[in-house]
CSV table of C-alpha atoms in Angstrom, one decimal:
chain,number,residue,atom,x,y,z
N,1430,MET,CA,5.3,-23.9,5.7
N,1431,ASP,CA,8.2,-26.0,4.4
N,1432,TYR,CA,11.7,-24.6,4.3
N,1433,THR,CA,14.9,-25.4,2.5
N,1434,ASN,CA,18.4,-24.1,2.3
N,1435,LEU,CA,19.2,-21.4,-0.3
N,1436,GLY,CA,21.7,-23.2,-2.5
N,1437,ARG,CA,24.7,-24.5,-0.6
N,1438,THR,CA,24.2,-21.9,2.2
N,1439,GLY,CA,22.9,-22.4,5.7
N,1440,LEU,CA,20.2,-19.9,5.1
N,1441,SER,CA,16.6,-21.3,5.5
N,1442,VAL,CA,14.0,-19.9,3.1
N,1443,SER,CA,10.4,-20.9,2.5
N,1444,ARG,CA,9.6,-23.2,-0.5
N,1445,LEU,CA,7.6,-20.3,-2.0
N,1446,CYS,CA,9.1,-16.8,-2.5
N,1447,LEU,CA,6.9,-13.7,-2.3
N,1448,GLY,CA,7.4,-11.6,-5.5
N,1449,THR,CA,6.5,-8.0,-5.1
N,1450,MET,CA,6.6,-6.7,-8.6
N,1451,ASN,CA,2.9,-5.8,-8.4
N,1452,PHE,CA,3.3,-3.6,-5.3
N,1453,GLY,CA,2.7,0.0,-6.5
N,1454,PRO,CA,1.6,-0.5,-10.1
N,1455,GLN,CA,-1.1,-3.1,-9.5
N,1456,THR,CA,-1.5,-3.3,-5.7
N,1457,THR,CA,-2.0,-0.3,-3.4
N,1458,GLU,CA,0.4,0.2,-0.5
N,1459,PRO,CA,-2.2,-0.8,2.1
N,1460,ASP,CA,-3.0,-4.0,0.2
N,1461,SER,CA,0.8,-4.6,-0.2
N,1462,PHE,CA,1.2,-4.3,3.5
N,1463,ALA,CA,-1.7,-6.8,4.1
N,1464,ILE,CA,-0.1,-9.3,1.7
N,1465,MET,CA,3.3,-9.1,3.4
N,1466,ASP,CA,1.7,-9.4,6.8
N,1467,ARG,CA,-0.3,-12.4,5.7
N,1468,ALA,CA,2.7,-14.0,4.2
N,1469,LEU,CA,4.5,-13.9,7.6
N,1470,GLU,CA,1.4,-15.4,9.2
N,1471,HIS,CA,1.7,-18.3,6.8
N,1472,GLY,CA,5.4,-18.6,7.6
N,1473,LEU,CA,6.6,-17.4,4.2
N,1474,ASN,CA,9.9,-15.7,4.9
N,1475,PHE,CA,11.5,-15.1,1.5
N,1476,TYR,CA,10.6,-11.8,-0.2
N,1477,ASP,CA,11.9,-10.7,-3.6
N,1478,THR,CA,12.0,-7.3,-5.1
N,1479,ALA,CA,14.2,-5.1,-7.4
N,1480,ASN,CA,15.3,-1.5,-7.6
N,1481,VAL,CA,13.5,-1.0,-10.9
N,1482,TYR,CA,10.1,-2.3,-9.7
N,1483,GLY,CA,7.4,0.4,-9.7
N,1484,TRP,CA,8.5,1.2,-13.3
N,1485,LYS,CA,9.2,4.9,-12.7
N,1486,THR,CA,12.9,5.3,-13.5
N,1487,GLY,CA,15.1,5.9,-10.5
N,1488,GLU,CA,12.3,6.0,-7.9
N,1489,GLY,CA,12.3,2.4,-6.7
N,1490,ILE,CA,8.6,2.6,-5.8
N,1491,THR,CA,8.3,-1.0,-4.7
N,1492,GLU,CA,11.4,-0.9,-2.6
N,1493,GLN,CA,10.0,2.2,-0.9
N,1494,ILE,CA,6.7,0.4,-0.1
N,1495,ILE,CA,8.6,-2.5,1.4
N,1496,GLY,CA,10.8,-0.1,3.4
N,1497,ARG,CA,7.8,1.5,4.9
N,1498,TRP,CA,6.3,-1.9,5.8
N,1499,LEU,CA,9.5,-3.0,7.4
N,1500,ALA,CA,9.7,0.3,9.4
N,1501,GLN,CA,6.6,-0.6,11.3
N,1502,GLY,CA,8.7,-3.0,13.3
N,1503,GLY,CA,7.1,-5.9,15.1
N,1504,GLY,CA,10.0,-8.2,14.1
N,1505,ARG,CA,9.2,-7.8,10.4
N,1506,ARG,CA,12.8,-7.3,9.3
N,1507,GLU,CA,14.2,-10.0,11.6
N,1508,LYS,CA,11.8,-12.6,10.1
N,1509,VAL,CA,12.2,-11.8,6.4
N,1510,VAL,CA,15.0,-13.0,4.1
N,1511,LEU,CA,15.1,-9.8,1.9
N,1512,ALA,CA,16.2,-10.0,-1.7
N,1513,THR,CA,16.6,-7.2,-4.2
N,1514,LYS,CA,18.4,-6.6,-7.5
N,1515,VAL,CA,20.8,-4.4,-9.3
N,1516,TYR,CA,21.4,-3.8,-13.1
N,1517,GLY,CA,18.4,-1.9,-14.5
N,1518,ARG,CA,18.5,1.7,-15.5
N,1519,MET,CA,18.0,4.1,-12.6
N,1520,GLY,CA,18.7,7.4,-14.3
N,1521,ASP,CA,19.5,9.0,-17.6
N,1522,TRP,CA,23.3,9.0,-17.3
N,1523,PRO,CA,25.4,6.2,-18.6
N,1524,ASN,CA,26.7,5.0,-15.3
N,1525,GLU,CA,23.3,4.7,-13.7
N,1526,GLN,CA,22.8,1.1,-14.9
N,1527,GLY,CA,24.7,-2.1,-15.4
N,1528,LEU,CA,27.2,-3.9,-13.2
N,1529,SER,CA,30.1,-1.5,-13.0
N,1530,ALA,CA,31.6,-1.3,-9.5
N,1531,ARG,CA,30.4,2.3,-9.3
N,1532,HIS,CA,26.8,1.4,-10.1
N,1533,ILE,CA,26.7,-1.7,-7.9
N,1534,ILE,CA,27.9,0.3,-4.8
N,1535,ARG,CA,25.7,3.3,-5.4
N,1536,ALA,CA,22.6,1.2,-6.3
N,1537,CYS,CA,23.1,-0.8,-3.1
N,1538,GLU,CA,23.2,2.3,-1.0
N,1539,ASP,CA,20.1,3.6,-2.7
N,1540,SER,CA,18.2,0.3,-2.1
N,1541,LEU,CA,19.2,0.2,1.5
N,1542,ARG,CA,17.9,3.7,2.0
N,1543,ARG,CA,14.6,2.9,0.2
N,1544,LEU,CA,14.2,-0.4,2.1
N,1545,GLN,CA,15.0,1.3,5.4
N,1546,THR,CA,17.4,-1.5,6.4
N,1547,ASP,CA,21.1,-1.9,7.1
N,1548,THR,CA,21.5,-5.2,5.2
N,1549,ILE,CA,20.3,-6.8,2.0
N,1550,ASP,CA,20.2,-10.6,2.6
N,1551,LEU,CA,20.4,-11.5,-1.1
N,1552,TYR,CA,21.7,-9.0,-3.6
N,1553,GLN,CA,21.0,-10.3,-7.1
N,1554,MET,CA,22.4,-9.2,-10.5
N,1555,HIS,CA,19.2,-8.7,-12.5
N,1556,HIS,CA,20.9,-9.5,-15.8
N,1557,VAL,CA,24.4,-10.5,-17.0
N,1558,SER,CA,26.7,-7.7,-18.0
N,1559,ARG,CA,28.8,-8.5,-21.1
N,1560,SER,CA,30.9,-5.4,-20.8
N,1561,THR,CA,32.1,-5.7,-17.1
N,1562,PRO,CA,34.8,-8.1,-16.1
N,1563,TRP,CA,34.0,-10.5,-13.2
N,1564,GLU,CA,37.0,-9.2,-11.3
N,1565,GLU,CA,35.4,-5.8,-11.1
N,1566,ILE,CA,31.9,-7.2,-10.2
N,1567,TRP,CA,33.3,-9.4,-7.4
N,1568,GLN,CA,35.5,-6.6,-6.0
N,1569,ALA,CA,32.4,-4.5,-5.6
N,1570,MET,CA,30.3,-7.3,-4.2
N,1571,GLN,CA,33.1,-8.3,-1.8
N,1572,THR,CA,33.3,-4.7,-0.6
N,1573,LEU,CA,29.6,-4.7,0.2
N,1574,VAL,CA,29.8,-8.0,2.0
N,1575,ASP,CA,32.9,-6.9,4.0
N,1576,GLN,CA,30.9,-3.7,5.0
N,1577,GLY,CA,27.9,-5.9,6.1
N,1578,LYS,CA,25.6,-4.3,3.6
N,1579,VAL,CA,25.1,-7.5,1.7
N,1580,LEU,CA,25.1,-11.1,3.0
N,1581,TYR,CA,24.7,-13.2,-0.1
N,1582,VAL,CA,25.0,-12.6,-3.8
N,1583,GLY,CA,22.7,-14.1,-6.5
N,1584,SER,CA,22.1,-13.8,-10.2
N,1585,SER,CA,19.1,-13.6,-12.5
N,1586,ASN,CA,18.6,-14.4,-16.2
N,1587,PHE,CA,22.1,-16.0,-16.5
N,1588,ALA,CA,23.1,-18.7,-18.9
N,1589,GLY,CA,24.8,-21.8,-17.6
N,1590,TRP,CA,28.2,-20.7,-18.8
N,1591,HIS,CA,27.7,-17.3,-17.1
N,1592,LEU,CA,27.2,-19.2,-13.8
N,1593,ALA,CA,30.3,-21.2,-14.4
N,1594,ALA,CA,32.4,-18.1,-15.3
N,1595,ALA,CA,31.1,-16.1,-12.3
N,1596,GLN,CA,31.7,-18.9,-9.9
N,1597,GLU,CA,35.2,-19.8,-11.1
N,1598,SER,CA,36.2,-16.1,-10.8
N,1599,ALA,CA,34.7,-15.9,-7.3
N,1600,THR,CA,36.6,-19.0,-6.3
N,1601,ARG,CA,39.9,-17.5,-7.4
N,1602,ARG,CA,39.2,-14.7,-4.9
N,1603,ASN,CA,38.3,-17.1,-2.1
N,1604,PHE,CA,34.8,-15.5,-2.2
N,1605,LEU,CA,31.5,-17.4,-1.8
N,1606,GLY,CA,30.2,-16.1,-5.1
N,1607,LEU,CA,26.7,-16.9,-6.3
N,1608,VAL,CA,24.3,-18.8,-4.1
N,1609,SER,CA,21.1,-18.4,-6.3
N,1610,GLU,CA,20.0,-18.0,-9.9
N,1611,GLN,CA,16.5,-16.5,-10.6
N,1612,ALA,CA,15.4,-17.8,-14.0
N,1613,ILE,CA,12.2,-18.0,-16.0
N,1614,TYR,CA,11.0,-21.6,-15.6
N,1615,ASN,CA,7.6,-23.2,-16.0
N,1616,LEU,CA,5.9,-26.0,-17.9
N,1617,PHE,CA,5.9,-23.9,-21.1
N,1618,THR,CA,9.5,-22.7,-20.7
N,1619,ARG,CA,11.9,-25.5,-19.9
N,1620,HIS,CA,15.1,-24.5,-21.6
N,1621,ILE,CA,17.0,-23.9,-18.3
N,1622,GLU,CA,16.9,-27.7,-17.9
N,1623,LEU,CA,19.6,-28.0,-20.6
N,1624,GLU,CA,22.5,-26.2,-18.9
N,1625,VAL,CA,21.4,-23.6,-16.2
N,1626,ILE,CA,20.0,-26.2,-13.8
N,1627,PRO,CA,23.0,-28.6,-14.2
N,1628,ALA,CA,25.4,-25.7,-13.7
N,1629,ALA,CA,23.5,-24.5,-10.7
N,1630,GLN,CA,23.5,-28.0,-9.1
N,1631,HIS,CA,27.2,-28.4,-9.8
N,1632,TYR,CA,28.1,-25.1,-8.0
N,1633,GLY,CA,25.5,-25.4,-5.2
N,1634,ILE,CA,23.4,-22.5,-6.6
N,1635,GLY,CA,19.7,-22.5,-5.7
N,1636,VAL,CA,17.3,-22.0,-8.6
N,1637,ILE,CA,14.4,-19.5,-8.0
N,1638,PRO,CA,11.9,-19.8,-10.9
N,1639,TRP,CA,10.1,-16.6,-12.0
N,1640,SER,CA,6.9,-16.6,-14.1
N,1641,PRO,CA,5.9,-20.0,-12.8
N,1642,LEU,CA,2.4,-19.7,-14.3
N,1643,HIS,CA,3.7,-18.3,-17.7
N,1644,GLY,CA,1.8,-15.0,-17.5
N,1645,GLY,CA,-1.3,-16.7,-15.9
N,1646,LEU,CA,-1.8,-19.2,-18.7
N,1647,LEU,CA,-1.1,-22.1,-16.3
N,1648,GLY,CA,-3.4,-20.7,-13.7
N,1649,GLY,CA,-6.7,-21.8,-15.3
N,1650,ALA,CA,-6.8,-19.1,-18.0
N,1651,ILE,CA,-9.5,-20.7,-20.2
N,1652,ARG,CA,-11.8,-21.3,-17.3
N,1653,LYS,CA,-11.3,-17.8,-16.0
N,1654,LEU,CA,-11.9,-16.3,-19.4
N,1655,ALA,CA,-15.2,-18.1,-19.6
N,1656,GLU,CA,-16.0,-16.6,-16.2
N,1657,GLY,CA,-15.1,-13.1,-17.4
N,1658,GLY,CA,-11.6,-13.0,-15.7
N,1659,ALA,CA,-8.0,-13.7,-16.7
N,1660,GLU,CA,-7.3,-10.2,-17.8
N,1661,ARG,CA,-3.7,-10.9,-18.6
N,1662,ALA,CA,-4.7,-13.7,-21.1
N,1663,LYS,CA,-6.8,-11.3,-23.2
N,1664,SER,CA,-4.0,-9.3,-24.8
N,1665,GLY,CA,-0.4,-9.2,-25.8
N,1666,ARG,CA,2.0,-12.1,-25.6
N,1667,SER,CA,-0.3,-14.2,-23.3
N,1668,ALA,CA,-3.2,-14.0,-25.7
N,1669,GLU,CA,-0.9,-15.0,-28.6
N,1670,THR,CA,0.5,-17.9,-26.7
N,1671,LEU,CA,-3.0,-19.1,-25.6
N,1672,ALA,CA,-4.2,-18.9,-29.2
N,1673,GLU,CA,-1.2,-21.0,-30.4
N,1674,HIS,CA,-1.4,-23.5,-27.6
N,1675,ARG,CA,-5.1,-23.6,-26.7
N,1676,PRO,CA,-5.6,-27.4,-27.1
N,1677,THR,CA,-2.7,-28.0,-24.8
N,1678,VAL,CA,-4.0,-25.6,-22.2
N,1679,GLU,CA,-7.4,-27.1,-22.4
N,1680,ALA,CA,-6.0,-30.6,-21.9
N,1681,TYR,CA,-3.9,-29.3,-19.0
N,1682,GLU,CA,-6.9,-27.8,-17.3
N,1683,LYS,CA,-8.9,-31.0,-17.8
N,1684,LEU,CA,-6.0,-33.0,-16.2
N,1685,CYS,CA,-6.0,-30.7,-13.2
N,1686,ALA,CA,-9.8,-31.0,-12.9
N,1687,ASP,CA,-9.5,-34.8,-12.9
N,1688,LEU,CA,-6.9,-34.5,-10.2
N,1689,GLY,CA,-9.2,-32.2,-8.2
N,1690,HIS,CA,-6.5,-29.5,-8.0
N,1691,ASP,CA,-6.4,-25.9,-9.2
N,1692,PRO,CA,-4.2,-25.5,-12.3
N,1693,ALA,CA,-2.0,-22.9,-10.6
N,1694,ASP,CA,-1.4,-25.4,-7.7
N,1695,VAL,CA,-0.3,-28.1,-10.2
N,1696,ALA,CA,2.0,-25.8,-12.0
N,1697,LEU,CA,3.7,-24.7,-8.8
N,1698,ALA,CA,3.8,-28.3,-7.4
N,1699,TRP,CA,5.5,-29.4,-10.7
N,1700,LEU,CA,8.2,-26.8,-10.1
N,1701,LEU,CA,8.6,-27.8,-6.5
N,1702,SER,CA,9.3,-31.4,-7.7
N,1703,ARG,CA,12.0,-30.4,-10.1
N,1704,PRO,CA,15.7,-31.0,-9.3
N,1705,GLY,CA,17.6,-27.9,-8.0
N,1706,VAL,CA,14.5,-25.7,-7.5
N,1707,THR,CA,14.6,-23.8,-4.2
N,1708,ALA,CA,11.4,-21.7,-4.3
N,1709,PRO,CA,9.2,-20.5,-7.2
N,1710,ILE,CA,8.2,-16.9,-7.0
N,1711,ILE,CA,4.5,-16.1,-6.6
N,1712,GLY,CA,3.3,-12.6,-7.3
N,1713,PRO,CA,-0.1,-12.1,-5.7
N,1714,ARG,CA,-2.0,-8.9,-6.2
N,1715,THR,CA,-4.4,-9.6,-3.3
N,1716,VAL,CA,-4.4,-11.4,0.0
N,1717,GLU,CA,-6.9,-13.9,-1.5
N,1718,GLN,CA,-4.4,-14.8,-4.3
N,1719,LEU,CA,-1.7,-15.3,-1.7
N,1720,ASP,CA,-3.8,-17.6,0.4
N,1721,LYS,CA,-4.7,-19.6,-2.7
N,1722,SER,CA,-1.1,-20.0,-3.8
N,1723,LEU,CA,-0.2,-21.9,-0.7
N,1724,GLY,CA,-2.3,-24.8,-1.8
N,1725,ALA,CA,0.5,-25.9,-4.0
N,1726,LEU,CA,2.5,-27.0,-1.0
N,1727,ASP,CA,-0.1,-29.8,-0.3
N,1728,VAL,CA,-0.1,-31.2,-3.9
N,1729,SER,CA,1.9,-34.3,-4.6
N,1730,LEU,CA,2.2,-35.4,-8.2
N,1731,SER,CA,2.5,-39.1,-9.1
N,1732,ASP,CA,4.9,-40.4,-11.7
N,1733,ASP,CA,2.0,-41.0,-14.1
N,1734,VAL,CA,0.9,-37.4,-13.7
N,1735,LEU,CA,4.5,-36.1,-14.2
N,1736,ALA,CA,4.7,-38.2,-17.4
N,1737,ARG,CA,1.5,-36.8,-18.7
N,1738,LEU,CA,2.7,-33.3,-18.0
N,1739,ASP,CA,5.8,-34.1,-20.1
N,1740,GLU,CA,3.5,-35.2,-22.9
N,1741,LEU,CA,1.6,-32.0,-22.8
N,1742,PHE,CA,4.6,-29.8,-22.3
N,1743,PRO,CA,7.6,-31.6,-23.9
N,1744,PRO,CA,11.0,-30.8,-22.5
N,1745,VAL,CA,13.6,-29.4,-24.9
N,1746,GLY,CA,15.1,-32.0,-27.2
N,1747,LYS,CA,15.2,-35.4,-25.6
N,1748,GLY,CA,14.8,-33.9,-22.2
N,1749,GLY,CA,17.2,-33.4,-19.3
N,1750,PRO,CA,20.6,-31.8,-19.5
N,1751,GLY,CA,22.8,-31.2,-22.4
N,1752,PRO,CA,24.5,-32.6,-24.3
N,1753,GLU,CA,22.4,-35.7,-23.8
N,1754,ALA,CA,19.3,-33.7,-24.6
N,1755,TRP,CA,20.5,-33.2,-28.2
N,1756,ALA,CA,23.2,-35.8,-28.7
N,1757,TRP,CA,23.7,-39.5,-28.2
């Protein structure tokens, strides 16, 4: 397993991050335990979750599963860089969501209890709050850091200017501020290249891409559909996207076949080659899917292949950061 620093920090994390959103709704607790154990066997030490995962309001089902896994001991907690999130609705009352100081503190306490740990390594804001001032957010986060309940703070789904505003406010408090930004990023969805990635690089914020396979469409969806699989590509947004972009996906899968690599490995390897990217999030539902995902670490993409991928999946505007992407 390869490791890198999380943003500008000294914290070492694996180049792939284990996403746990399937734990509970899609993957049973015993299978979730098996996936997390196998991840450690592979040297994968970066685990991401959220208090809303499990999708039963206020219960934090996925965090509970992870907590029971950690409680088995055997060095599990010591080996894992544990990340969770705050923002989503955890109850029916108005202060049981968002980024008020009250909700941040209470949500952290609840996550610690469910995770059966004393410290959250990376506490991420799951979404930007347009109604809460940064002074209030950072006061709450700094309290948690001072208490040893949180070590690092990250964001998710922020725009570039949100990163700048957050970091400038943190700097005025002599606080470390953000060390990571979790954003949707894949060959189909490249808009963060305009301003989020440049802002993250400027401030030393590591980028953690979610949905690296774009709902499975970059994981060999057409081949799997022909074989009777790819359930996610049969309905909803994935089916609509595939219908609209089928020639592109077909050409992509042919390119991957010519390279001798699985399409999912190529999609992850492309992300690993991108500037500013720390670790794409993989969300295996089975141990077999986890094992397969690690193949991406052995894929090296030539300049010609990267250029062909840009042809198939054009960047926004002229490519690269703004304003050059849309101006002279």
